[in-house]
mmCIF file of C-alpha atoms in Angstrom:
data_model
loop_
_atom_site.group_PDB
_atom_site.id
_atom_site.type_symbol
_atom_site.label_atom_id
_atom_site.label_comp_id
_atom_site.label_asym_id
_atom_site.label_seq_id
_atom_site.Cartn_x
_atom_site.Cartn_y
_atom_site.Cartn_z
ATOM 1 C CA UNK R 1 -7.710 -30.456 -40.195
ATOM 2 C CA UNK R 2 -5.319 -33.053 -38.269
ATOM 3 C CA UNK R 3 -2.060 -30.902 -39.373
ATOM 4 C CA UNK R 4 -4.321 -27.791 -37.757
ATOM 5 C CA UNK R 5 -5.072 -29.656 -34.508
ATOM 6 C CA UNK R 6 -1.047 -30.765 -34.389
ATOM 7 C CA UNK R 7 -0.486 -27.148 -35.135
ATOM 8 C CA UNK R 8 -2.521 -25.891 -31.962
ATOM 9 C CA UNK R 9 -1.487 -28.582 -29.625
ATOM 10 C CA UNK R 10 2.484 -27.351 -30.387
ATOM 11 C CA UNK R 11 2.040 -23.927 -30.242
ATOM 12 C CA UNK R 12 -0.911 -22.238 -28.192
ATOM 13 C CA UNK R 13 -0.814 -23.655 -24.558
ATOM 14 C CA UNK R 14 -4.544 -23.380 -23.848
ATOM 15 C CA UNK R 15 -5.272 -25.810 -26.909
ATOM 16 C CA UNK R 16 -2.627 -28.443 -25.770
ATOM 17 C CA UNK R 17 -4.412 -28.529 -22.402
ATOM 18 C CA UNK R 18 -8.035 -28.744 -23.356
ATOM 19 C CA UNK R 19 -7.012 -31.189 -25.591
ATOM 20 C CA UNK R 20 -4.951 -33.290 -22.790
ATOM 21 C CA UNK R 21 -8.304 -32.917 -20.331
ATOM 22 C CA UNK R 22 -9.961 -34.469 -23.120
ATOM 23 C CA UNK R 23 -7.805 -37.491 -23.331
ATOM 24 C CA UNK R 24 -7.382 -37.363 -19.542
ATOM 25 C CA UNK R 25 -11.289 -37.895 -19.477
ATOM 26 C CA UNK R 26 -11.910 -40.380 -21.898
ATOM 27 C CA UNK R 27 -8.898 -42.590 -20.746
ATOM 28 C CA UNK R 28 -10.916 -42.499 -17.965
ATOM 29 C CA UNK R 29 -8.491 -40.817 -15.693
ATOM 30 C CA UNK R 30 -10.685 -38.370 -13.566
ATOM 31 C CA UNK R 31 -8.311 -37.928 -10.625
ATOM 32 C CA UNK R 32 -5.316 -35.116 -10.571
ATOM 33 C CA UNK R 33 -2.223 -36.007 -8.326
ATOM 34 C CA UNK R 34 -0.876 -33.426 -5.921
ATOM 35 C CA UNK R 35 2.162 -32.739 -4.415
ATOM 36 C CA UNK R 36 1.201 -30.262 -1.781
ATOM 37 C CA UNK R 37 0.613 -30.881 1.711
ATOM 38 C CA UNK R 38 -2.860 -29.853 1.951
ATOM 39 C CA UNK R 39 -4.030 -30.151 -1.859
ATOM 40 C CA UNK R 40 -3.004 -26.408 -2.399
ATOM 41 C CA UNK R 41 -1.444 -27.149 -6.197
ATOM 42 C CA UNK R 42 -5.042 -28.760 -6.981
ATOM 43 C CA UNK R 43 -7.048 -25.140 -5.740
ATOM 44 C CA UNK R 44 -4.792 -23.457 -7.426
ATOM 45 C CA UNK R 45 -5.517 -25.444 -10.767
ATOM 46 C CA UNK R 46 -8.883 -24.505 -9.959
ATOM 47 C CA UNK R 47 -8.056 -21.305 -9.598
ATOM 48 C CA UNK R 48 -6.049 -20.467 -13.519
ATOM 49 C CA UNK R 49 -8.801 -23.267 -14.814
ATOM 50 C CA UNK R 50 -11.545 -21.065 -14.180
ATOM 51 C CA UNK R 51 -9.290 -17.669 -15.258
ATOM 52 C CA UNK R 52 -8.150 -19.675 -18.578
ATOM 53 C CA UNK R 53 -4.682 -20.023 -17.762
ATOM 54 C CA UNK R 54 -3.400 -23.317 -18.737
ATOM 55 C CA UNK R 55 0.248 -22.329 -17.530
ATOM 56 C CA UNK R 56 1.115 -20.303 -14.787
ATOM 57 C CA UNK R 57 4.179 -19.365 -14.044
ATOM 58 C CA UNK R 58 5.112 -19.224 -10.453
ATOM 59 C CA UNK R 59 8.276 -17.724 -7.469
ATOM 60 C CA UNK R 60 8.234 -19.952 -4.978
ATOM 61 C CA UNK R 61 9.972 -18.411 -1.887
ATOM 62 C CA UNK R 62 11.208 -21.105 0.679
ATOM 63 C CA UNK R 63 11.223 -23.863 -1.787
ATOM 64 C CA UNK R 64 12.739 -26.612 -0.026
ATOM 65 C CA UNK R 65 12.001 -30.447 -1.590
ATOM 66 C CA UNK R 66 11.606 -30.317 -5.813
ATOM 67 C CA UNK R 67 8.704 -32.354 -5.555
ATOM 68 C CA UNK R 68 7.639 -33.733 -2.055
ATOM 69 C CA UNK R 69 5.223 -31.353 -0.143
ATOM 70 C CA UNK R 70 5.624 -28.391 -3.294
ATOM 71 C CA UNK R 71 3.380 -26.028 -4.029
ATOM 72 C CA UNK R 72 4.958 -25.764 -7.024
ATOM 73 C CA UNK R 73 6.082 -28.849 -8.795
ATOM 74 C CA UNK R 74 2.400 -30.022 -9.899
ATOM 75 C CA UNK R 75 2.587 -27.085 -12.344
ATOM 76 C CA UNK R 76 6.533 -27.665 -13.210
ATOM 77 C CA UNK R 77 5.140 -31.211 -14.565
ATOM 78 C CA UNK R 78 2.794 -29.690 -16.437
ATOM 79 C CA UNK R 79 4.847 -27.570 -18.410
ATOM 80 C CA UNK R 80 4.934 -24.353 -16.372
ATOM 81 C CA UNK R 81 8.275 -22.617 -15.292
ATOM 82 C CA UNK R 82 9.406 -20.410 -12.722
ATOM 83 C CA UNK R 83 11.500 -19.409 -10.024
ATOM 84 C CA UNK R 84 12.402 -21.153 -6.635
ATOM 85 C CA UNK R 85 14.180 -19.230 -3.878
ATOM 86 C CA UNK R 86 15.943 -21.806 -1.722
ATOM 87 C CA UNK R 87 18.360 -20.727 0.651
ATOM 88 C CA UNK R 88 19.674 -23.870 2.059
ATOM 89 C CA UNK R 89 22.407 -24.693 -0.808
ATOM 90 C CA UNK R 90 21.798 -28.369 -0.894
ATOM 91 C CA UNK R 91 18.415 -28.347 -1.568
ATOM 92 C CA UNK R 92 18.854 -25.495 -4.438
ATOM 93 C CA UNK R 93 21.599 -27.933 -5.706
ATOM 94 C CA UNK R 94 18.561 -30.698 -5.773
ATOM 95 C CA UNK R 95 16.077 -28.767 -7.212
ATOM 96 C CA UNK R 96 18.408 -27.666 -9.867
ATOM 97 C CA UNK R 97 18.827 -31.209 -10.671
ATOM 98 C CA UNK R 98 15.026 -32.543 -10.432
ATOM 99 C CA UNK R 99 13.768 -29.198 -12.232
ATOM 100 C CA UNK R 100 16.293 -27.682 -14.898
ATOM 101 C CA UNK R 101 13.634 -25.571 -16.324
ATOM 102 C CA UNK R 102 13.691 -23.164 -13.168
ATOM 103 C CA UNK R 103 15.938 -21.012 -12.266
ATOM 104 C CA UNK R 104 16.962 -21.590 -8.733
ATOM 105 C CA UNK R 105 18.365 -18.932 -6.457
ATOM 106 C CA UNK R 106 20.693 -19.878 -3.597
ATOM 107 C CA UNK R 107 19.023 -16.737 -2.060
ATOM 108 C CA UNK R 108 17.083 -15.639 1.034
ATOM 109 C CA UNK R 109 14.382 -12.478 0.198
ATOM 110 C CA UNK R 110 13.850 -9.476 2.186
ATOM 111 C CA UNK R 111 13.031 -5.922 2.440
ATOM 112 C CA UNK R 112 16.651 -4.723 1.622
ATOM 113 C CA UNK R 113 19.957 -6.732 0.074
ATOM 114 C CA UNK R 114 22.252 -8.124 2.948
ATOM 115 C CA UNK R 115 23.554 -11.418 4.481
ATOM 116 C CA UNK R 116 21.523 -12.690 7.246
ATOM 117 C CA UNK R 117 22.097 -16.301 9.156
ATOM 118 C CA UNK R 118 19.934 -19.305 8.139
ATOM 119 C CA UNK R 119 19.059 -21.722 10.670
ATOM 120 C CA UNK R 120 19.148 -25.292 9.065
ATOM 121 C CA UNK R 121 17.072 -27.595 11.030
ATOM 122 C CA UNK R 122 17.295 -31.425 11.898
ATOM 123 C CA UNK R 123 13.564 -31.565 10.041
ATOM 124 C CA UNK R 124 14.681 -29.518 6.669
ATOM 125 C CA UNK R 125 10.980 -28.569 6.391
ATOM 126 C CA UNK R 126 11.407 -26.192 9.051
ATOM 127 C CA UNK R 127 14.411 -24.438 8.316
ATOM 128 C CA UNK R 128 14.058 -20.821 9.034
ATOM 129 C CA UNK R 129 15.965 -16.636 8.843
ATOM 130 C CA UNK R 130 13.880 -16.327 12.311
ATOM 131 C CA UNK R 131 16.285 -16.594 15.577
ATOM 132 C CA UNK R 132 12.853 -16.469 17.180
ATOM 133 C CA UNK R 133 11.401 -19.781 15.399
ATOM 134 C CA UNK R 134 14.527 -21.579 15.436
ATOM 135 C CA UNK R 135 14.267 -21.333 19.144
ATOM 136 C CA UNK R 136 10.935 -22.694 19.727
ATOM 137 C CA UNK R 137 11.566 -24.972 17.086
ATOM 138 C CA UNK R 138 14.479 -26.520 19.619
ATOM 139 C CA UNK R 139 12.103 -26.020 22.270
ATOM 140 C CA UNK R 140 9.882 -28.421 20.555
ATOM 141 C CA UNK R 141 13.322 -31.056 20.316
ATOM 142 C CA UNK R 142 14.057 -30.443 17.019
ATOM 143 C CA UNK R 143 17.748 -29.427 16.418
ATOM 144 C CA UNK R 144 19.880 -26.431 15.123
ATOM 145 C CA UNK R 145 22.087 -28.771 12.721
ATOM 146 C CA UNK R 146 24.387 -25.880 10.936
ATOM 147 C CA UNK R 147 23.904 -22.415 10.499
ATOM 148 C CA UNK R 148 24.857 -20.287 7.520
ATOM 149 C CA UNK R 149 25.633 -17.072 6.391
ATOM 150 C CA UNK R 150 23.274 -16.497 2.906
ATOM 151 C CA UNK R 151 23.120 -13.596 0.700
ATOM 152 C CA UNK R 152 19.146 -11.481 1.138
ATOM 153 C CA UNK R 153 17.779 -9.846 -2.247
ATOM 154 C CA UNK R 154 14.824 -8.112 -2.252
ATOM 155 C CA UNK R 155 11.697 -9.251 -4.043
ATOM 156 C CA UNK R 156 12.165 -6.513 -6.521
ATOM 157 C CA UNK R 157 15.826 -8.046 -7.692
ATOM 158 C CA UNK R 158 14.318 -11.386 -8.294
ATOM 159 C CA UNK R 159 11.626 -9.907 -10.242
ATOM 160 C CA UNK R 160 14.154 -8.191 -11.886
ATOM 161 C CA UNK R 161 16.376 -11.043 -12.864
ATOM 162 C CA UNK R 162 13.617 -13.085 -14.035
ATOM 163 C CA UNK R 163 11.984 -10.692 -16.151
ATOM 164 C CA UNK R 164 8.453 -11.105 -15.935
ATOM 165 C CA UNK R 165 5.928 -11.064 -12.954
ATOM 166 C CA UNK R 166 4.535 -14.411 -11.876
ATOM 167 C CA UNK R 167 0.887 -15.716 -12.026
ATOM 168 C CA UNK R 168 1.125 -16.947 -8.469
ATOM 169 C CA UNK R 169 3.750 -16.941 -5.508
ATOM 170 C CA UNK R 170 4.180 -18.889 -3.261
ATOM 171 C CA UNK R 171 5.348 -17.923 0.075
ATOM 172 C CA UNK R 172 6.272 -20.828 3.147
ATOM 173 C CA UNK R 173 9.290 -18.803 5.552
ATOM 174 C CA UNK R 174 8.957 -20.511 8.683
ATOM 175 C CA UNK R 175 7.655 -16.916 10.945
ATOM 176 C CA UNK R 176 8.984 -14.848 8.166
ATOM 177 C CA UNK R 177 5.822 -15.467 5.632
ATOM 178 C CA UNK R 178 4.352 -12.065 7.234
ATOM 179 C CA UNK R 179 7.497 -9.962 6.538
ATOM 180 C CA UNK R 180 8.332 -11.336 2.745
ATOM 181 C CA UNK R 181 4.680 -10.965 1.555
ATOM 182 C CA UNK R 182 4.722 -6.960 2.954
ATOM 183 C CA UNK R 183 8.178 -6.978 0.652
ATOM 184 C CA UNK R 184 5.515 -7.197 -2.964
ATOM 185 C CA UNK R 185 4.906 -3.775 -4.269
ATOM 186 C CA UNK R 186 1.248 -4.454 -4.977
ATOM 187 C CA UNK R 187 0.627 -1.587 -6.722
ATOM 188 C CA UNK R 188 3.818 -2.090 -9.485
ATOM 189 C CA UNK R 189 3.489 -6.125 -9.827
ATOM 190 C CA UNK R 190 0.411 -7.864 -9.386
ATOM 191 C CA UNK R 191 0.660 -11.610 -9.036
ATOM 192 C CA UNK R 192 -2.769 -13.200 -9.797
ATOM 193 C CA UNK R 193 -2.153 -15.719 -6.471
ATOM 194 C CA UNK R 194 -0.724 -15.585 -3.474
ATOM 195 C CA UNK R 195 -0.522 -19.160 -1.525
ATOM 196 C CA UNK R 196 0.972 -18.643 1.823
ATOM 197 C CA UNK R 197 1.266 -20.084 5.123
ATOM 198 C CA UNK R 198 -1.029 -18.399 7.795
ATOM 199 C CA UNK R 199 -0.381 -20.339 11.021
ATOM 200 C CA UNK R 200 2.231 -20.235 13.497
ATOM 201 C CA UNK R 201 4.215 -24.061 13.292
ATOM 202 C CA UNK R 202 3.058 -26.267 16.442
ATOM 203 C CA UNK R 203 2.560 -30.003 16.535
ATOM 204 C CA UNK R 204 -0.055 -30.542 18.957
ATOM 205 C CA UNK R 205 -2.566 -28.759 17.047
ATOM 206 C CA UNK R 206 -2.378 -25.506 19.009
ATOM 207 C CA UNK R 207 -1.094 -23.351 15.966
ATOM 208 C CA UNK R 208 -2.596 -20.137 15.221
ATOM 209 C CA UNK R 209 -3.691 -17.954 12.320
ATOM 210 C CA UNK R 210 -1.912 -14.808 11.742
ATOM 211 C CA UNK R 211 -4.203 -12.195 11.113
ATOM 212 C CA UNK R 212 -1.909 -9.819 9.879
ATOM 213 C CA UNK R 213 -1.428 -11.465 7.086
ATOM 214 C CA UNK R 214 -5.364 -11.378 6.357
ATOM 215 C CA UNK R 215 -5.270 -7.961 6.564
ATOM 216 C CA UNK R 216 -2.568 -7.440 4.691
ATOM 217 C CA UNK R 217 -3.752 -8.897 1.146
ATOM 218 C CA UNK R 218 -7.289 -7.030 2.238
ATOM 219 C CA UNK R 219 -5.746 -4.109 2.282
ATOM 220 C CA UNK R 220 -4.617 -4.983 -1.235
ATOM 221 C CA UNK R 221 -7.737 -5.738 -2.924
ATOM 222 C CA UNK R 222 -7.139 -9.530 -2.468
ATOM 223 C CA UNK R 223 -9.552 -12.192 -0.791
ATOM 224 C CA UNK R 224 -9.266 -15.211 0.718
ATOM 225 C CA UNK R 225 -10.435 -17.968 -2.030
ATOM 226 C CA UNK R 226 -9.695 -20.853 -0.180
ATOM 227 C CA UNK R 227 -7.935 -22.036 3.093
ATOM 228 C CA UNK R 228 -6.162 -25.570 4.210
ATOM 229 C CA UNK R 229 -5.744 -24.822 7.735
ATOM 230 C CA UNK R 230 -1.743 -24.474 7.055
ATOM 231 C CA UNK R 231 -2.016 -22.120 4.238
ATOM 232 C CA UNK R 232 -4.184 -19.343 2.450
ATOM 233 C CA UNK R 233 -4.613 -19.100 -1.153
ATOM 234 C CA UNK R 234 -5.366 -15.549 -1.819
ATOM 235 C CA UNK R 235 -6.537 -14.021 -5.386
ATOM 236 C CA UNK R 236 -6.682 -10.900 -6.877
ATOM 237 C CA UNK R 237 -10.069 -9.377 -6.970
ATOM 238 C CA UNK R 238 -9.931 -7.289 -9.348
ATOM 239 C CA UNK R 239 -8.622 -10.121 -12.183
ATOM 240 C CA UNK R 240 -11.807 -11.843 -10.361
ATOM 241 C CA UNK R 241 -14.275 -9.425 -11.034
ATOM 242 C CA UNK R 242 -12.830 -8.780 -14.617
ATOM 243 C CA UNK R 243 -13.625 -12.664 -15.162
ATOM 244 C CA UNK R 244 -17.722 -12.159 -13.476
ATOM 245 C CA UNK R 245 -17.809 -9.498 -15.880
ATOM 246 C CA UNK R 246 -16.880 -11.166 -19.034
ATOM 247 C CA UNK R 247 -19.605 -13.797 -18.075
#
């Protein structure tokens, strides 16, 4: 029976994460730890909790930090594995370093392959393709510190390269979010998740929601599951309804 359990726990992923909960819970260690700004890594546990998967793999376009303010990195500690798109080269050089199990493109993503400039801001966080952003963002005193020429794939190439389409994506382009998430061929690669930022960037709490990007994932037979003000997590309805079904 033990060399069974030992079996499990190495081999099938859902097994080795009931069985951590379980220790989790009678160690007495209730609370999860997230790395997001807004708790987003935590509702999307929720999320491939109540869909039984223990280990979703993930693109995360506009990664910046490897662990501070990620999306991402709560599931990279737990064993998952992915892609990060980070177009800045010394942050793709740092994720590289903090997370060796992803594969890290020194990349920007768009409709069609290219070179566009990339605006690298005083506040990293905001770095941005957008000429547009980048302005205001200087408007609001923050500075243009370098800009760069970087290479533009399409989603379709990283998909590609990878091999496999992800469980979630995440998607945080500082005024570009709109434009990369209409780059997904919903009806050829389905991600189970999309968590993406839905309000324009201000700091005096005047931001506002962009309801194309609402409509958008509508329009694709996706619905809002849950929102944090900054960002939308938005799941597939139809692997929603299979799971009603089933129960």
């Amino acid at each position: 029976m033990i060399f069974r359990a030992l079996h499990s726990f190495a081999t099938d992923p859902l097994y080795r994460y009931r069985a951590l909960g379980w220790l989790r819970r009678h160690a007495g260690l209730h609370g999860r730890t997230s790395y997001s700004q807004a708790g987003e890594d935590l509702i999307l546990r929720a999320v491939f909790d109540t869909l039984r998967i223990p280990s979703p793999t993930y693109v995360d376009i506009g990664a910046n930090h490897p662990v501070r303010l990620s999306n991402t990195f709560y599931f990279y500690r737990a064993g998952s594995r992915g892609v990060c798109i980070a177009p800045d080269p010394s942050l793709a050089k740092r994720i590289r370093s903090r997370r060796p199990r992803d594969l890290v493109l020194n990349v920007g993503v768009g409709t069609a392959t290219g070179e566009l400039d990339f605006h690298v801001m005083s506040q990293p966080v905001l770095n941005t393709f957008s000429v547009t952003e980048a302005r205001n963002l200087e408007r609001l005193g923050h500075r243009v510190v370098r800009t760069l020429r970087v290479p533009i794939v399409t989603v379709a190439e990283v998909l590609d390269r990878w091999g496999q389409t992800p469980d979630f994506v995440n998607i945080d382009a500082e005024g570009l979010d709109l434009e990369i998430a209409r780059a997904f061929d919903l009806s050829a690669r389905r991600p189970i998740a999309f968590c993406v930022e839905t309000i324009t960037y201000a700091e005096d709490g005047t931001g506002r929601k962009i309801p194309e990007i609402f409509e958008l994932f509508e329009r694709n037979d996706y619905f809002a599951y849950a929102d944090t003000y900054v960002n939308t997590i938005f799941v597939d309805r139809r692997r929603w309804g299979r799971l009603a079904a089933r129960e």
